[in-house]
Coordinates of C-alpha atoms in Angstrom, one line a residue:
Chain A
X1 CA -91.3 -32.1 -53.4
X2 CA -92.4 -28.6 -53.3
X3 CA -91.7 -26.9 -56.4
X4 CA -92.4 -22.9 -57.8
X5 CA -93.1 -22.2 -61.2
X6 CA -92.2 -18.8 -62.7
X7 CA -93.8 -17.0 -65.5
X8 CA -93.2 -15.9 -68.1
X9 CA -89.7 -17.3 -68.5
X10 CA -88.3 -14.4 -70.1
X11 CA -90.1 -10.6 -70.9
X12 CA -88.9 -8.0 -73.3
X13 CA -90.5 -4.9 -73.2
X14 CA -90.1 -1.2 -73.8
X15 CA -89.0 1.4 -71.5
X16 CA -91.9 3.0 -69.5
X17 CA -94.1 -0.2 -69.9
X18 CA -95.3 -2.0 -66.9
X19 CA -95.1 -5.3 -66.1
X20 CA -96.3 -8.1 -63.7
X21 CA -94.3 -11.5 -63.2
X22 CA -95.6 -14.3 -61.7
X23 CA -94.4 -17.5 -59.1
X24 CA -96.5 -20.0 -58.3
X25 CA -96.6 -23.3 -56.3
X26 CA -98.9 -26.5 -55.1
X27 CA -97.6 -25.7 -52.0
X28 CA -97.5 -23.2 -48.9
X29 CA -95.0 -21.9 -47.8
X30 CA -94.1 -19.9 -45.1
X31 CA -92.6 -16.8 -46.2
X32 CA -91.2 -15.8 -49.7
X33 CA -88.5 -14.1 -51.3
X34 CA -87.8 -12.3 -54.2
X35 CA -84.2 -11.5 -55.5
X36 CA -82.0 -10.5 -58.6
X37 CA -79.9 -12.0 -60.5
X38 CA -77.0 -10.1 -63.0
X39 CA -75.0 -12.5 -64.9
X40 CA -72.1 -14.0 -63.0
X41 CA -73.5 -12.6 -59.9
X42 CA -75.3 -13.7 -56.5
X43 CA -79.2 -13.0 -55.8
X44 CA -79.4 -9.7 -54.6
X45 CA -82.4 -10.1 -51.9
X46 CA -85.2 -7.5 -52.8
X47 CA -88.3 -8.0 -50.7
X48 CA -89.7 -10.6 -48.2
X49 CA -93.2 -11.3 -47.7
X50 CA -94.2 -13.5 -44.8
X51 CA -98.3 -12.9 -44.6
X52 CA -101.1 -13.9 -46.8
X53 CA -102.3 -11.0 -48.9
X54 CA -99.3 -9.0 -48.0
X55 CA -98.3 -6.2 -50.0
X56 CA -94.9 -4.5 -49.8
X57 CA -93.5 -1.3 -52.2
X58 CA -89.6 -1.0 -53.4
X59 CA -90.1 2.4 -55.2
X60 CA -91.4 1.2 -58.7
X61 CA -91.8 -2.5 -57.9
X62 CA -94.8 -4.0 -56.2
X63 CA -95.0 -7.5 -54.4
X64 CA -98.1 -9.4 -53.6
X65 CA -98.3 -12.6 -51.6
X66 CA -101.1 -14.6 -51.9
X67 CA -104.3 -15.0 -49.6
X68 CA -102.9 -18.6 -49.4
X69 CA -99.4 -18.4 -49.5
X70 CA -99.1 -20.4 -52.2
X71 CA -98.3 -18.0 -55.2
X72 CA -96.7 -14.1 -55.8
X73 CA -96.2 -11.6 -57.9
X74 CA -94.3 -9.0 -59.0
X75 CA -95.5 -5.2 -60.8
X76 CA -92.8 -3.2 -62.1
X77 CA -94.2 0.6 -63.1
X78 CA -92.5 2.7 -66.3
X79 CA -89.9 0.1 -66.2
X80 CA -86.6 1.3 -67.2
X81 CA -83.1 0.0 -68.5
X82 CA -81.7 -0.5 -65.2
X83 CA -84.7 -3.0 -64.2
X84 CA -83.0 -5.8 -66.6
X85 CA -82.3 -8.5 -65.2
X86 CA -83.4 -12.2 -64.3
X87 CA -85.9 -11.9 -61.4
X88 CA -86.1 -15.3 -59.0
X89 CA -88.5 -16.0 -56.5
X90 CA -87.9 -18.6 -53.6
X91 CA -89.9 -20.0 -51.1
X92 CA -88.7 -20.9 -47.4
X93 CA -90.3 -23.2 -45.0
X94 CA -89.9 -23.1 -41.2
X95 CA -89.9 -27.1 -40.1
X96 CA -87.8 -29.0 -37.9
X97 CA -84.8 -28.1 -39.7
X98 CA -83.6 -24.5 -40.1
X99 CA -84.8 -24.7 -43.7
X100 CA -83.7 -24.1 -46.6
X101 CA -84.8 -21.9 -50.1
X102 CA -86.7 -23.3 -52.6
X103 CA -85.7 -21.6 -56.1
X104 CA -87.8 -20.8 -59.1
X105 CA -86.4 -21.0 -62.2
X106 CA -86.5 -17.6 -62.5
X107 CA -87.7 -14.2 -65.2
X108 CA -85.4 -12.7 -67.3
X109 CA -86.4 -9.0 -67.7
X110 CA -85.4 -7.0 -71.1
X111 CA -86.1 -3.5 -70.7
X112 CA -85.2 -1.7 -73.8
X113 CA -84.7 2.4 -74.0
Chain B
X1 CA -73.8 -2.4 -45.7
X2 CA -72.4 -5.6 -44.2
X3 CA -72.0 -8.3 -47.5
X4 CA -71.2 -11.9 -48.0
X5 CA -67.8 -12.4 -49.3
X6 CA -66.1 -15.6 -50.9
X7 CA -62.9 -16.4 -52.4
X8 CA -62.4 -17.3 -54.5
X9 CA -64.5 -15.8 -57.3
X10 CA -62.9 -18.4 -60.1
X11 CA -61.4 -22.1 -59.1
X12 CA -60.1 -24.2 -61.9
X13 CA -59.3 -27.5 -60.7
X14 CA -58.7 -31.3 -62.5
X15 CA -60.9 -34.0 -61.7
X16 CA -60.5 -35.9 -58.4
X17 CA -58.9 -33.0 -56.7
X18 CA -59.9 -31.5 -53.6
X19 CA -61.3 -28.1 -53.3
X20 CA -62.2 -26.0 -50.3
X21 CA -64.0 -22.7 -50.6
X22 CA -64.4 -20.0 -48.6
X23 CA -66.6 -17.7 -47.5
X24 CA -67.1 -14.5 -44.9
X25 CA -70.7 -14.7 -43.5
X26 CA -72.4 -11.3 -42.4
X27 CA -71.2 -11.1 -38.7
X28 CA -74.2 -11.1 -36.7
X29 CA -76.1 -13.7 -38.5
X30 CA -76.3 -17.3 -37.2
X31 CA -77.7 -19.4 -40.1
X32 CA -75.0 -20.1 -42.9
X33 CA -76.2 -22.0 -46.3
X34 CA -74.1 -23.3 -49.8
X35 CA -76.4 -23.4 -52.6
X36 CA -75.2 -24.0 -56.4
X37 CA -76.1 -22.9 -59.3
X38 CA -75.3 -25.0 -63.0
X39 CA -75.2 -22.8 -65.7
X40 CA -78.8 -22.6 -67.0
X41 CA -80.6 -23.7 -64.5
X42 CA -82.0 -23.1 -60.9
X43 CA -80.4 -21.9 -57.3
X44 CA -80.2 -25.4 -55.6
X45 CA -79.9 -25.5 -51.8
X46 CA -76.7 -27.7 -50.5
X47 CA -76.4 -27.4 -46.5
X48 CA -77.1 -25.3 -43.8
X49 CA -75.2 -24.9 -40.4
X50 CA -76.3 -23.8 -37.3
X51 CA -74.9 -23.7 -33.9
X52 CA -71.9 -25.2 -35.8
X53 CA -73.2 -28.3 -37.1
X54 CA -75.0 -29.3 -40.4
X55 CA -79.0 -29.0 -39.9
X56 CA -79.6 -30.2 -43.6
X57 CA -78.3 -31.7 -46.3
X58 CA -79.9 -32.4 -50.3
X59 CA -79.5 -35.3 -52.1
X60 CA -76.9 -33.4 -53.5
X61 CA -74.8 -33.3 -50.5
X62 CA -73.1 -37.0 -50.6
X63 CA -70.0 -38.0 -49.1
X64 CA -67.6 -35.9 -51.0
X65 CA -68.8 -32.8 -49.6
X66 CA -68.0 -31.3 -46.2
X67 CA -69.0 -28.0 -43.9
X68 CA -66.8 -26.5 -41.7
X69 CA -66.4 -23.3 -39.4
X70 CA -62.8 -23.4 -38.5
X71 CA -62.9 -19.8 -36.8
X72 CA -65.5 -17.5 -35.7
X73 CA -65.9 -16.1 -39.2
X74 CA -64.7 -18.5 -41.9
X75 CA -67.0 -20.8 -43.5
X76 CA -66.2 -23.4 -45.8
X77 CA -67.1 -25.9 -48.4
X78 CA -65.1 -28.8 -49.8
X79 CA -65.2 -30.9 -51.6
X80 CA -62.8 -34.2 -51.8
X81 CA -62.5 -35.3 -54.9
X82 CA -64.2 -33.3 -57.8
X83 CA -65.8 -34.4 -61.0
X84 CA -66.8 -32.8 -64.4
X85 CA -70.5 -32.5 -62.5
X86 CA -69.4 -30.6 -59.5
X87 CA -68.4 -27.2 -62.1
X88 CA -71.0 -24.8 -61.3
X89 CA -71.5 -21.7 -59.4
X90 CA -71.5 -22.1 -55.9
X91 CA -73.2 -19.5 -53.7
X92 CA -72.7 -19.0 -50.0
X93 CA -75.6 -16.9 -48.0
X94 CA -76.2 -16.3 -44.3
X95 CA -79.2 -15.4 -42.1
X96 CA -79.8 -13.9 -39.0
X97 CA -82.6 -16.3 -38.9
X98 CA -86.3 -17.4 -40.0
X99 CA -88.2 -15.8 -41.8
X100 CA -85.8 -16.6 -44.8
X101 CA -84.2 -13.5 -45.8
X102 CA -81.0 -15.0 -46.5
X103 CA -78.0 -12.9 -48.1
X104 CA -75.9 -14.6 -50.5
X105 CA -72.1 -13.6 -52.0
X106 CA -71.0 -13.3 -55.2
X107 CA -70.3 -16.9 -55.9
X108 CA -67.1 -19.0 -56.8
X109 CA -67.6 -20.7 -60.6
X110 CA -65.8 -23.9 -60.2
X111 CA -64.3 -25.4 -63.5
X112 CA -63.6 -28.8 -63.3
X113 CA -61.3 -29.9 -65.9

């Protein structure tokens, strides 16, 4: 069972602080996802990253994928009120099926003014 | 910006009813998913559909639940006879197709009474 693990669970900081959050996993996968989450809400897809050691920019948030493709991360610079939110990363493998998302439990972001 | 939509957003039903959910999957996209979420804890993938059949099922995914596409645009979940363990947030998302980026709605919270 392939499994990602997200730290830290949740993350209160100030406004203009940066931050990094983690996913990890045991496994490789083939490409990854990040999304957010509000309350009551959907994921919201925010990046994919498909190669090892790729790294793709969304204005102030950074993503890394590992050399392996077995872990990611997630930089947020001079984070601000609007970045709050629970952060989930999930992991996809291609296979015989059309495969399906592997979800992380996910980080829930406090960024206070 | 072409979005997943679902109706309904809120379904209160009693135990061992049937429920059906719908959904609108982005137009284009070929690859059509239910996930669920229980309050508290992590996204967890249901089914996915493509080239109008079921290509996975989870554990989850027993007897009580069916997929359909009765129409070129309509997707549907339901579910035959409900218990109190079926009330969660259920999430439909579609994909034009590997890598993963998958686009999901704004949910239906089922209540089962």
């Amino acid at each position: 069972t392939q499994l990602l693990e997200q730290s830290p669970q949740f993350l209160s900081i100030q406004e203009g602080e940066n931050l990094t959050v983690y996913c990890n996993s045991s496994s490789v996968f083939s490409s990854l996802q990040w999304y957010r989450q509000e309350p009551g809400e959907g994921p919201v897809l925010l990046v994919t990253v498909v190669t090892g050691g790729e790294v793709k920019k969304l204005k102030r948030l950074t993503f890394q994928f590992g050399d392996a493709r077995k872990d990611s991360s997630l930089h947020i610079t001079a984070a601000q009120p609007g970045d709050t939110g629970l952060y989930l990363c999930a992991g996809f493998n291609y296979g015989g099926s059309q495969g399906n998302l592997i979800f992380g439990k996910g980080t829930k972001l406090s960024v206070k003014p | 910006e072409p979005e997943v939509t679902q109706t309904p957003s809120h379904q209160v039903t009693q135990m061992g009813q049937e429920v059906i959910l719908r959904c609108v999957p982005i137009s284009n996209h070929l690859y059509f998913y239910w996930y669920r979420q229980i309050l508290g804890q992590k996204v967890e993938f249901l089914v996915s559909f493509y080239n109008n059949e079921i290509s996975e099922k989870s554990e989850i995914f027993d007897d009580q639940f069916s997929v359909e596409r009765p129409d070129g645009s309509n997707f549907t979940l339901k579910i035959r006879s409900t218990k109190l363990e079926d009330s969660a947030m259920y999430f439909c998302a579609s994909s034009p197709g590997p890598p993963g980026e998958q686009y999901f709605g704004p949910g239906t919270r089922l209540t089962v009474t």
